[in-house]
Amino acid sequence: MSASFRISGKGRLTQARTARFTFDDKAYSGLAGDTLASALLANGVHLVGRSFKYHRPRGILSAGAEEPNALVGIHRDAARKTPNVRATVQELYDGLTAVSQNRWPSLSFDVGAVNDVASPLFSAGFYYKTFMWPKAAWKSLYEPKIRAAAGLGVSPDLPDPDHYAARFAHCEVLVLGGGAAGIAAALAAAETGLRVILCDEQAELGGALRFESGSTIDGRNGWDWAQAAIARLVAMDNVRVLPRTTAFGYYAQNFVGLVERVSDHLQSPDPDLPRERLWQVRAKRVVIATGAIERHMVFADNDRPGVMLASAARAYLNHYGVAVGRNVGVYTANDSAYAAAIDLKKAGVNVAAIVDLRDNPAGSVIDEARALGIEIHGGRAVVRVGGKLRVNSMTVQPKNGGGERTIPVDAVLMSAGWTPSVHLFSQSRGKVAFNDEVKRFLPGTYAQDCISAGACNGTDGLSACLDEAYAAGAKAAKEAGGKAAKPAKPKVEASESWSRGMLGAAPGAGSGTTVKAFVDFQNDVTAKDIRQAVHEGMRSIEHVKRFTTNGMATDQGKTSNMHGLAIAADELGKQIPEVGLTTFRAPYTPVTFGAIVGHARGKLFDPTRRTTTHGWAERNGAVFEDVGQWKRAWYFPKEGEDIHASVNRECVTVRKAAGLFDASTLGKIEVVGPDAAKFMELLYTNPWEKLEVGRCRYGVMLREDGFIYDDGVVGRLAADRFHVTTTTGGAARVMNHMEDYLQTEFPDLNVWLTSISEQWAVIAVQGPNSRKIIEPLVEGIDMSDAAMPHMSVREGKICGVPTRLFRMSFSGERGFEVNVPADYGEAVWEALWAEGQKHGACTYGTETMHVLRAEKGYIIVGQDTDGTVTPNDAGLDWVVGKKKTDFVGIRGLRRPDLLARGRKQLVGLKTKDPNTVLEEGAQIVADPKQPIPMKMIGHVTSSYWSENCGRSIALALVAGGRGRMGETLYVPMPDRTIEVEITGMVFFDEKGEHLNG
Amino acid sequence: MLLIHCPYCEEERPELEFRNAGEAHIARPANIVAESDEDFEKFFFIRANTKGLVYERWRHVHGCARFFNAVRDSVSDKFIMTYKAGEPKPKKLPGAGK
Ligand SMILES: [Zn+2]
């Protein structure tokens, strides 16, 4: 069965170096250096997959990155199951396991192929038309069914065990593409000594020289010349050659993304190796030498396995030593397919016939083919092929109609001509221009510092390509600052050249036929679909593309775009440039998420910030919560306590004795300088000039629109020095906000801002015993009420290290915040805890902190405010300095809507049932019996069980809230409606006596 | 990723180091309290959002931390020039005709 199609003496692989592999559990043997595709073909296997929509059997179309059909799964182990790998790109290694995709139960008998018979259902635009109504059915019914029936490979279901590397690189000249042109450009640039990077998607560089047997450069075969040139480049210190590396995206200012496949080709990769490496290259100049891609012929059943591009058949023969059949037919509209026929014939493969759409093909390759005895049928078309799982005949007819003749074949090689790869040029925002003479889009207006050279620039012939590329490399180097060097220019002694060809549907699939003549193999788009799109009113190629999905598969329409465009233009009766070309978008070939993400996943996805007492808290059983990037101790449960029991105990203990809390995550900014007070006056609503040294004040910061932006306690350490605290989340943006005003609006102020958030660890000690706990450890600070009243700050020492000791309270109890240099945070915490235990203290976390502050009606900016709340709304009118003539937000506060009646105001809520705890975010209505949608007059911003109050408490923003004291409102929930009463915001110790308690 | 020339550091650095800070040349009125509602609206809410040349503020936040101004083409994303905060709108742009 698996008779070898390897021809001894052909190709460049070593016969002795075998590699075993399996495809759908069947064992095969290939050679080192094979791709999976060439190894399968060597075993006579053409059928490798089922198509996306119709489940049609599919074979191998190409020998490169443009492959739309031969997508397989590569399974290394349970976690390494890569779907949609192009068999034409995957290098073979010993033990490789490949499986076909999108078939059930087997590749040769696929139930889903019923889609092919039912294809009228799946015609162009069927997604839009058939399944859009009723809308609800789309999500629940149609989409899952369609997804199950259509589709490509299956995503791996385990986390990706591989790692992915990333590098930034800079160079003067970046050459994209390592064919003859790219190599010539790199040689020219490299001789100047500048940094050059040359990348190519193939394992071995050389591009089309891989199959072009008729080229001779500098006295040797083109491929050998290329390998020698690469060896020379690799040996140069200023050159980096990157094989297996695809330039996938061309971004602004010559920033090019490359993906290097590092270990997918290795049998057992070193676990230290990344699977792929993302290169982000910034180049002074870029030479684009991306070559051209051969187009297929569009005719009936042109997707049958065994029907492939002529150049691919040639690559399999000349590089891999594999004949794609024993009796091949050729269907062409240009000269290049003749070269394939000639090479195969010379290798002993029977060429049944060359069918040439051109009336009187003439020229040296045609003569050579004829001389070898190959039948040539000019002016004829292949109107269809026979065979299902493998082509077995082609039917030939004069192109204007007439008698048919069926020729048995086991492969059909086709060529409709070559499409310059302008993808990267187009991605660079260069404008392509249509050259009507050669019917192709070529680089027109450049948007960046790059040059196209060779086949991608529409240059035909190896000699001309090398000249152009060499000059481009030299020019790029010169423009990038290189000194002109005069290296030997490669001399082309023999070359192949072809141009022209045809675009669009060949006669057998011409207008009026409904056969399946594929334009886009990967998305199963036929010539008929494109014509139908035009009939249904699509005029622009962008619409045709979206309606038919032509060119929208992962191959980005490399083989299909020009055909699709030509068919649409023909149907519209317009010229190709009038219909326009669709935009080329990155990525050029699919890029793994792994390559994009690199190391930034799992623990390295986002930095984790830990306070200095983190380890202590961990050892003492704290449960943590994420607050931005911070890990904060949430509560400290004792044996057998759940969160409620723990928080209730902590809340009571703080008010009865004392509690220790790590408040280090607070943002801290030092505002220093002769104009520090003036600056504070401008940035905060409060007055600062008269704040005495050693005293603190609660400050509120607005945006210019008058809404609360941040808040925090500010201590004045000296006439010219303020220690400002911000919310945890606001630390960075408040700093940015302050710098913005200082640098751009008030640059005359002599002030210096320093972020000190990480310099100071902050330990809050709150509760009636707080002073007793701290006092024994402090030197140089008189902590008596007379010497250090509430809202004051002192500098001195604690445990022998410097401290900024604030007397302040976010609990309503007598309280202190001990600032110490971060290095001493844990040591001071432990010392305070040792003292605290003598006085019945507990440690508490953020949950208790939240409950305690809510019991006192202290707001949390960002929770009780949402960017539309003014100080007045929040019941904080007293923070706005009434005599001030300027501060950020002063004008915004006077906007009519901010002064209007009925604004939402922050109030307290008590549930009628004290045991019901409201949900934060719950909406509030005045009349629960009104019809839905109800008028919502506010929402719950904070809600807790308060053990100290023996009931639930809540804060809420309610329209006209302060005028509704005592009113009953309602909180409708899915299962019930909760009655609440509007109250003041202070639930505990309304007189504030505990601050000195 | 764009390269941005910081007029304080006097070198091109990658976009990652910068943060956009909105339209430039909108000065906060010296006597802001006296602004009419209409003038305050213009100052605070209304932005040009030009297709073409835009004058905007950037901050070299992960570098020298300075705010500066830039002229950029909002169609091509290209930076035409950058200049220090407080400097007037450039009368002539590099590469522009006479
Ligand atoms: Zn800078």
Short mmCIF file of N, CA, C and O in Angstrom, two decimals, chain A residues 266-370:
data_model
loop_
_atom_site.label_atom_id
_atom_site.label_comp_id
_atom_site.label_asym_id
_atom_site.label_seq_id
_atom_site.Cartn_x
_atom_site.Cartn_y
_atom_site.Cartn_z
N LEU A 266 12.01 19.50 16.79
CA LEU A 266 12.94 18.60 17.47
C LEU A 266 12.22 17.39 18.03
O LEU A 266 11.08 17.48 18.50
N GLN A 267 12.93 16.26 18.01
CA GLN A 267 12.32 15.02 18.50
C GLN A 267 12.06 15.10 19.99
O GLN A 267 10.96 14.83 20.46
N SER A 268 13.08 15.44 20.76
CA SER A 268 12.86 15.61 22.20
C SER A 268 13.57 16.89 22.63
O SER A 268 14.74 16.88 22.98
N PRO A 269 12.84 17.97 22.55
CA PRO A 269 13.45 19.28 22.82
C PRO A 269 13.97 19.37 24.25
O PRO A 269 13.35 18.85 25.18
N ASP A 270 15.10 20.02 24.39
CA ASP A 270 15.62 20.37 25.71
C ASP A 270 14.54 21.18 26.43
O ASP A 270 14.06 22.17 25.91
N PRO A 271 14.13 20.73 27.63
CA PRO A 271 13.04 21.46 28.32
C PRO A 271 13.39 22.92 28.60
O PRO A 271 12.50 23.72 28.86
N ASP A 272 14.68 23.25 28.56
CA ASP A 272 15.05 24.65 28.78
C ASP A 272 14.79 25.52 27.55
O ASP A 272 14.79 26.74 27.65
N LEU A 273 14.58 24.85 26.42
CA LEU A 273 14.35 25.64 25.21
C LEU A 273 12.92 26.15 25.18
O LEU A 273 11.99 25.42 25.53
N PRO A 274 12.73 27.38 24.76
CA PRO A 274 11.35 27.82 24.54
C PRO A 274 10.79 27.11 23.32
O PRO A 274 11.54 26.63 22.47
N ARG A 275 9.46 27.03 23.26
CA ARG A 275 8.86 26.46 22.05
C ARG A 275 9.00 27.44 20.90
O ARG A 275 9.35 27.08 19.79
N GLU A 276 8.70 28.70 21.20
CA GLU A 276 8.82 29.74 20.18
C GLU A 276 9.44 30.98 20.81
O GLU A 276 9.42 31.13 22.03
N ARG A 277 9.96 31.81 19.97
CA ARG A 277 10.53 33.06 20.47
C ARG A 277 9.97 34.21 19.64
O ARG A 277 10.00 34.18 18.41
N LEU A 278 9.44 35.18 20.35
CA LEU A 278 8.91 36.37 19.68
C LEU A 278 10.04 37.40 19.58
O LEU A 278 10.65 37.75 20.60
N TRP A 279 10.30 37.85 18.39
CA TRP A 279 11.30 38.90 18.17
C TRP A 279 10.56 40.18 17.84
O TRP A 279 9.74 40.20 16.92
N GLN A 280 10.85 41.21 18.57
CA GLN A 280 10.29 42.52 18.24
C GLN A 280 11.46 43.36 17.77
O GLN A 280 12.28 43.80 18.56
N VAL A 281 11.50 43.54 16.46
CA VAL A 281 12.69 44.14 15.85
C VAL A 281 12.40 45.58 15.44
O VAL A 281 11.37 45.85 14.81
N ARG A 282 13.29 46.45 15.82
CA ARG A 282 13.21 47.83 15.34
C ARG A 282 14.37 48.01 14.37
O ARG A 282 15.53 47.85 14.74
N ALA A 283 14.04 48.31 13.12
CA ALA A 283 15.07 48.41 12.09
C ALA A 283 15.09 49.81 11.49
O ALA A 283 14.04 50.43 11.31
N LYS A 284 16.29 50.29 11.18
CA LYS A 284 16.37 51.59 10.50
C LYS A 284 15.80 51.47 9.09
O LYS A 284 15.07 52.34 8.64
N ARG A 285 16.15 50.38 8.43
CA ARG A 285 15.62 50.13 7.09
C ARG A 285 15.19 48.67 7.00
O ARG A 285 15.80 47.81 7.63
N VAL A 286 14.14 48.44 6.23
CA VAL A 286 13.68 47.07 6.03
C VAL A 286 13.71 46.77 4.54
O VAL A 286 13.28 47.59 3.72
N VAL A 287 14.26 45.63 4.18
CA VAL A 287 14.17 45.16 2.81
C VAL A 287 13.14 44.02 2.80
O VAL A 287 13.28 43.04 3.52
N ILE A 288 12.08 44.23 2.02
CA ILE A 288 11.04 43.21 1.92
C ILE A 288 11.35 42.35 0.70
O ILE A 288 11.40 42.85 -0.42
N ALA A 289 11.62 41.08 0.96
CA ALA A 289 11.96 40.16 -0.14
C ALA A 289 11.15 38.89 0.08
O ALA A 289 11.68 37.82 0.31
N THR A 290 9.84 39.07 0.04
CA THR A 290 8.94 37.99 0.44
C THR A 290 8.49 37.12 -0.72
O THR A 290 7.68 36.22 -0.53
N GLY A 291 9.00 37.39 -1.92
CA GLY A 291 8.73 36.49 -3.04
C GLY A 291 7.31 36.55 -3.56
O GLY A 291 6.59 37.54 -3.38
N ALA A 292 6.92 35.47 -4.21
CA ALA A 292 5.59 35.38 -4.80
C ALA A 292 5.01 34.01 -4.50
O ALA A 292 5.73 33.08 -4.19
N ILE A 293 3.69 33.95 -4.55
CA ILE A 293 3.00 32.69 -4.26
C ILE A 293 2.22 32.27 -5.51
O ILE A 293 1.51 33.08 -6.12
N GLU A 294 2.39 31.00 -5.87
CA GLU A 294 1.71 30.49 -7.05
C GLU A 294 0.20 30.36 -6.78
O GLU A 294 -0.20 29.99 -5.68
N ARG A 295 -0.58 30.67 -7.81
CA ARG A 295 -2.04 30.53 -7.70
C ARG A 295 -2.49 29.23 -8.35
O ARG A 295 -1.88 28.76 -9.30
N HIS A 296 -3.57 28.71 -7.81
CA HIS A 296 -4.15 27.51 -8.41
C HIS A 296 -5.08 27.90 -9.55
O HIS A 296 -5.44 29.07 -9.70
N MET A 297 -5.50 26.94 -10.33
CA MET A 297 -6.53 27.17 -11.34
C MET A 297 -7.89 26.93 -10.71
O MET A 297 -8.05 26.02 -9.89
N VAL A 298 -8.86 27.77 -11.09
CA VAL A 298 -10.21 27.63 -10.52
C VAL A 298 -11.07 26.85 -11.51
O VAL A 298 -11.45 27.36 -12.56
N PHE A 299 -11.30 25.57 -11.21
CA PHE A 299 -12.14 24.73 -12.08
C PHE A 299 -12.86 23.71 -11.20
O PHE A 299 -12.58 23.61 -10.00
N ALA A 300 -13.77 22.96 -11.79
CA ALA A 300 -14.63 22.08 -11.00
C ALA A 300 -13.81 21.04 -10.26
O ALA A 300 -12.95 20.37 -10.85
N ASP A 301 -14.09 20.91 -8.98
CA ASP A 301 -13.46 19.89 -8.13
C ASP A 301 -11.94 20.02 -8.08
O ASP A 301 -11.23 19.02 -7.96
N ASN A 302 -11.49 21.27 -8.15
CA ASN A 302 -10.04 21.50 -8.12
C ASN A 302 -9.44 21.25 -6.74
O ASN A 302 -8.26 21.48 -6.52
N ASP A 303 -10.28 20.79 -5.80
CA ASP A 303 -9.78 20.55 -4.45
C ASP A 303 -9.52 19.07 -4.19
O ASP A 303 -9.21 18.69 -3.07
N ARG A 304 -9.67 18.23 -5.21
CA ARG A 304 -9.49 16.81 -4.95
C ARG A 304 -8.05 16.51 -4.58
O ARG A 304 -7.11 17.06 -5.18
N PRO A 305 -7.85 15.62 -3.60
CA PRO A 305 -6.48 15.26 -3.24
C PRO A 305 -5.71 14.79 -4.47
O PRO A 305 -6.23 14.01 -5.27
N GLY A 306 -4.50 15.30 -4.59
CA GLY A 306 -3.70 14.99 -5.77
C GLY A 306 -3.62 16.16 -6.73
O GLY A 306 -2.78 16.20 -7.61
N VAL A 307 -4.53 17.14 -6.55
CA VAL A 307 -4.48 18.35 -7.36
C VAL A 307 -3.67 19.37 -6.57
O VAL A 307 -4.04 19.71 -5.44
N MET A 308 -2.57 19.80 -7.10
CA MET A 308 -1.71 20.70 -6.31
C MET A 308 -0.98 21.71 -7.20
O MET A 308 -1.06 21.65 -8.43
N LEU A 309 -0.32 22.64 -6.55
CA LEU A 309 0.41 23.67 -7.28
C LEU A 309 1.62 23.03 -7.97
O LEU A 309 2.29 22.16 -7.41
N ALA A 310 1.90 23.51 -9.16
CA ALA A 310 3.00 22.95 -9.93
C ALA A 310 4.33 23.15 -9.21
O ALA A 310 5.18 22.25 -9.16
N SER A 311 4.52 24.32 -8.64
CA SER A 311 5.80 24.60 -7.96
C SER A 311 5.98 23.69 -6.75
O SER A 311 7.10 23.33 -6.39
N ALA A 312 4.85 23.31 -6.12
CA ALA A 312 4.94 22.43 -4.97
C ALA A 312 5.42 21.05 -5.41
O ALA A 312 6.31 20.46 -4.79
N ALA A 313 4.85 20.57 -6.52
CA ALA A 313 5.27 19.26 -7.02
C ALA A 313 6.76 19.27 -7.34
O ALA A 313 7.48 18.31 -7.11
N ARG A 314 7.18 20.42 -7.83
CA ARG A 314 8.60 20.56 -8.18
C ARG A 314 9.48 20.57 -6.93
O ARG A 314 10.55 19.98 -6.90
N ALA A 315 9.01 21.26 -5.89
CA ALA A 315 9.77 21.29 -4.63
C ALA A 315 9.85 19.89 -4.04
O ALA A 315 10.91 19.47 -3.56
N TYR A 316 8.72 19.16 -4.09
CA TYR A 316 8.75 17.81 -3.52
C TYR A 316 9.75 16.94 -4.30
O TYR A 316 10.45 16.12 -3.72
N LEU A 317 9.83 17.15 -5.60
CA LEU A 317 10.75 16.35 -6.40
C LEU A 317 12.20 16.79 -6.19
O LEU A 317 13.07 15.99 -5.83
N ASN A 318 12.45 18.08 -6.41
CA ASN A 318 13.84 18.54 -6.46
C ASN A 318 14.48 18.67 -5.08
O ASN A 318 15.69 18.55 -4.95
N HIS A 319 13.69 18.92 -4.05
CA HIS A 319 14.29 19.07 -2.72
C HIS A 319 14.14 17.79 -1.90
O HIS A 319 15.08 17.35 -1.25
N TYR A 320 12.95 17.21 -1.93
CA TYR A 320 12.68 16.05 -1.08
C TYR A 320 12.82 14.72 -1.81
O TYR A 320 12.73 13.66 -1.19
N GLY A 321 13.00 14.77 -3.14
CA GLY A 321 13.13 13.53 -3.91
C GLY A 321 11.85 12.73 -3.98
O GLY A 321 11.88 11.51 -4.06
N VAL A 322 10.70 13.42 -3.94
CA VAL A 322 9.42 12.72 -3.91
C VAL A 322 8.62 13.05 -5.17
O VAL A 322 8.45 14.22 -5.51
N ALA A 323 8.13 12.01 -5.82
CA ALA A 323 7.23 12.23 -6.95
C ALA A 323 5.81 12.26 -6.40
O ALA A 323 5.43 11.38 -5.63
N VAL A 324 5.04 13.27 -6.80
CA VAL A 324 3.69 13.39 -6.24
C VAL A 324 2.71 12.44 -6.93
O VAL A 324 1.57 12.33 -6.54
N GLY A 325 3.17 11.76 -7.97
CA GLY A 325 2.34 10.77 -8.65
C GLY A 325 3.22 9.99 -9.62
O GLY A 325 4.42 10.23 -9.72
N ARG A 326 2.56 9.02 -10.30
CA ARG A 326 3.33 8.27 -11.29
C ARG A 326 2.90 8.67 -12.71
O ARG A 326 3.57 8.39 -13.67
N ASN A 327 1.74 9.33 -12.77
CA ASN A 327 1.17 9.68 -14.06
C ASN A 327 0.44 11.01 -13.89
O ASN A 327 -0.73 11.05 -13.57
N VAL A 328 1.17 12.08 -14.06
CA VAL A 328 0.61 13.39 -13.68
C VAL A 328 0.10 14.14 -14.91
O VAL A 328 0.63 14.00 -16.01
N GLY A 329 -0.94 14.93 -14.67
CA GLY A 329 -1.40 15.86 -15.67
C GLY A 329 -1.04 17.27 -15.21
O GLY A 329 -0.84 17.51 -14.03
N VAL A 330 -0.96 18.19 -16.16
CA VAL A 330 -0.62 19.57 -15.82
C VAL A 330 -1.68 20.48 -16.42
O VAL A 330 -2.12 20.26 -17.56
N TYR A 331 -2.10 21.47 -15.63
CA TYR A 331 -3.09 22.43 -16.12
C TYR A 331 -2.55 23.82 -15.79
O TYR A 331 -2.32 24.14 -14.62
N THR A 332 -2.34 24.60 -16.82
CA THR A 332 -1.62 25.84 -16.58
C THR A 332 -2.12 26.98 -17.45
O THR A 332 -2.83 26.76 -18.44
N ALA A 333 -1.75 28.17 -17.05
CA ALA A 333 -2.00 29.35 -17.86
C ALA A 333 -0.73 30.18 -17.97
O ALA A 333 -0.75 31.34 -18.31
N ASN A 334 0.38 29.56 -17.58
CA ASN A 334 1.66 30.27 -17.72
C ASN A 334 2.79 29.25 -17.84
O ASN A 334 2.57 28.04 -17.76
N ASP A 335 4.00 29.75 -18.03
CA ASP A 335 5.12 28.87 -18.35
C ASP A 335 5.62 28.03 -17.17
O ASP A 335 6.20 26.97 -17.36
N SER A 336 5.42 28.51 -15.95
CA SER A 336 6.18 27.90 -14.86
C SER A 336 5.83 26.45 -14.64
O SER A 336 6.67 25.66 -14.24
N ALA A 337 4.58 26.05 -14.97
CA ALA A 337 4.21 24.66 -14.76
C ALA A 337 4.97 23.73 -15.70
O ALA A 337 5.15 22.55 -15.39
N TYR A 338 5.41 24.25 -16.83
CA TYR A 338 6.19 23.43 -17.76
C TYR A 338 7.47 22.93 -17.10
O TYR A 338 7.88 21.79 -17.30
N ALA A 339 8.08 23.81 -16.32
CA ALA A 339 9.33 23.43 -15.66
C ALA A 339 9.09 22.24 -14.74
O ALA A 339 9.92 21.34 -14.63
N ALA A 340 7.91 22.25 -14.06
CA ALA A 340 7.58 21.11 -13.19
C ALA A 340 7.42 19.84 -14.01
O ALA A 340 7.92 18.77 -13.65
N ALA A 341 6.72 19.98 -15.14
CA ALA A 341 6.49 18.81 -15.99
C ALA A 341 7.82 18.26 -16.49
O ALA A 341 8.05 17.05 -16.51
N ILE A 342 8.70 19.16 -16.88
CA ILE A 342 10.00 18.75 -17.42
C ILE A 342 10.81 18.02 -16.36
O ILE A 342 11.37 16.95 -16.59
N ASP A 343 10.86 18.61 -15.14
CA ASP A 343 11.63 17.98 -14.04
C ASP A 343 11.08 16.59 -13.73
O ASP A 343 11.84 15.64 -13.55
N LEU A 344 9.76 16.46 -13.67
CA LEU A 344 9.16 15.17 -13.34
C LEU A 344 9.42 14.14 -14.45
O LEU A 344 9.77 13.00 -14.21
N LYS A 345 9.27 14.60 -15.67
CA LYS A 345 9.48 13.71 -16.82
C LYS A 345 10.91 13.18 -16.80
O LYS A 345 11.16 11.99 -16.97
N LYS A 346 11.84 14.11 -16.55
CA LYS A 346 13.25 13.72 -16.52
C LYS A 346 13.53 12.75 -15.38
O LYS A 346 14.46 11.96 -15.43
N ALA A 347 12.72 12.83 -14.32
CA ALA A 347 12.92 11.95 -13.17
C ALA A 347 12.21 10.61 -13.37
O ALA A 347 12.19 9.78 -12.47
N GLY A 348 11.59 10.44 -14.53
CA GLY A 348 10.98 9.16 -14.82
C GLY A 348 9.50 9.08 -14.54
O GLY A 348 8.91 8.01 -14.58
N VAL A 349 8.89 10.21 -14.23
CA VAL A 349 7.45 10.21 -13.98
C VAL A 349 6.73 10.47 -15.30
O VAL A 349 7.16 11.33 -16.08
N ASN A 350 5.67 9.73 -15.55
CA ASN A 350 4.94 9.98 -16.79
C ASN A 350 4.12 11.27 -16.68
O ASN A 350 3.41 11.48 -15.71
N VAL A 351 4.26 12.11 -17.67
CA VAL A 351 3.43 13.32 -17.72
C VAL A 351 2.39 13.07 -18.81
O VAL A 351 2.71 13.04 -20.01
N ALA A 352 1.15 12.87 -18.38
CA ALA A 352 0.10 12.45 -19.31
C ALA A 352 -0.19 13.54 -20.33
O ALA A 352 -0.37 13.24 -21.51
N ALA A 353 -0.25 14.78 -19.89
CA ALA A 353 -0.51 15.88 -20.81
C ALA A 353 -0.34 17.20 -20.08
O ALA A 353 -0.53 17.27 -18.87
N ILE A 354 0.01 18.20 -20.85
CA ILE A 354 -0.04 19.56 -20.32
C ILE A 354 -1.21 20.26 -21.00
O ILE A 354 -1.28 20.32 -22.23
N VAL A 355 -2.15 20.72 -20.21
CA VAL A 355 -3.29 21.45 -20.74
C VAL A 355 -3.01 22.92 -20.49
O VAL A 355 -2.84 23.34 -19.35
N ASP A 356 -2.93 23.69 -21.57
CA ASP A 356 -2.56 25.10 -21.44
C ASP A 356 -3.72 25.95 -21.95
O ASP A 356 -4.18 25.77 -23.08
N LEU A 357 -4.18 26.84 -21.12
CA LEU A 357 -5.31 27.68 -21.48
C LEU A 357 -4.97 28.64 -22.61
O LEU A 357 -5.84 29.14 -23.31
N ARG A 358 -3.69 28.90 -22.75
CA ARG A 358 -3.25 29.83 -23.80
C ARG A 358 -3.37 29.14 -25.17
O ARG A 358 -3.10 27.94 -25.28
N ASP A 359 -3.71 29.93 -26.18
CA ASP A 359 -3.98 29.31 -27.48
C ASP A 359 -2.74 28.70 -28.12
O ASP A 359 -2.74 27.55 -28.53
N ASN A 360 -1.69 29.46 -28.18
CA ASN A 360 -0.49 28.95 -28.85
C ASN A 360 0.73 29.14 -27.97
O ASN A 360 1.56 30.00 -28.24
N PRO A 361 0.81 28.39 -26.89
CA PRO A 361 1.96 28.59 -26.01
C PRO A 361 3.26 28.36 -26.78
O PRO A 361 3.36 27.40 -27.55
N ALA A 362 4.20 29.26 -26.59
CA ALA A 362 5.47 29.15 -27.30
C ALA A 362 6.60 29.63 -26.42
O ALA A 362 6.39 30.41 -25.50
N GLY A 363 7.78 29.13 -26.70
CA GLY A 363 8.94 29.55 -25.93
C GLY A 363 9.83 28.36 -25.64
O GLY A 363 9.49 27.21 -25.96
N SER A 364 10.95 28.61 -24.99
CA SER A 364 11.94 27.55 -24.85
C SER A 364 11.48 26.42 -23.93
O SER A 364 11.73 25.26 -24.20
N VAL A 365 10.77 26.76 -22.81
CA VAL A 365 10.31 25.66 -21.94
C VAL A 365 9.28 24.80 -22.64
O VAL A 365 9.23 23.59 -22.44
N ILE A 366 8.47 25.45 -23.46
CA ILE A 366 7.44 24.69 -24.19
C ILE A 366 8.12 23.76 -25.20
O ILE A 366 7.77 22.58 -25.31
N ASP A 367 9.12 24.31 -25.86
CA ASP A 367 9.87 23.49 -26.80
C ASP A 367 10.54 22.31 -26.10
O ASP A 367 10.53 21.19 -26.59
N GLU A 368 11.08 22.60 -24.92
CA GLU A 368 11.79 21.55 -24.20
C GLU A 368 10.82 20.43 -23.79
O GLU A 368 11.12 19.24 -23.93
N ALA A 369 9.63 20.86 -23.32
CA ALA A 369 8.63 19.87 -22.92
C ALA A 369 8.22 19.01 -24.11
O ALA A 369 8.11 17.79 -24.02
N ARG A 370 8.02 19.69 -25.21
CA ARG A 370 7.62 18.97 -26.42
C ARG A 370 8.71 17.99 -26.83
O ARG A 370 8.44 16.84 -27.17
#
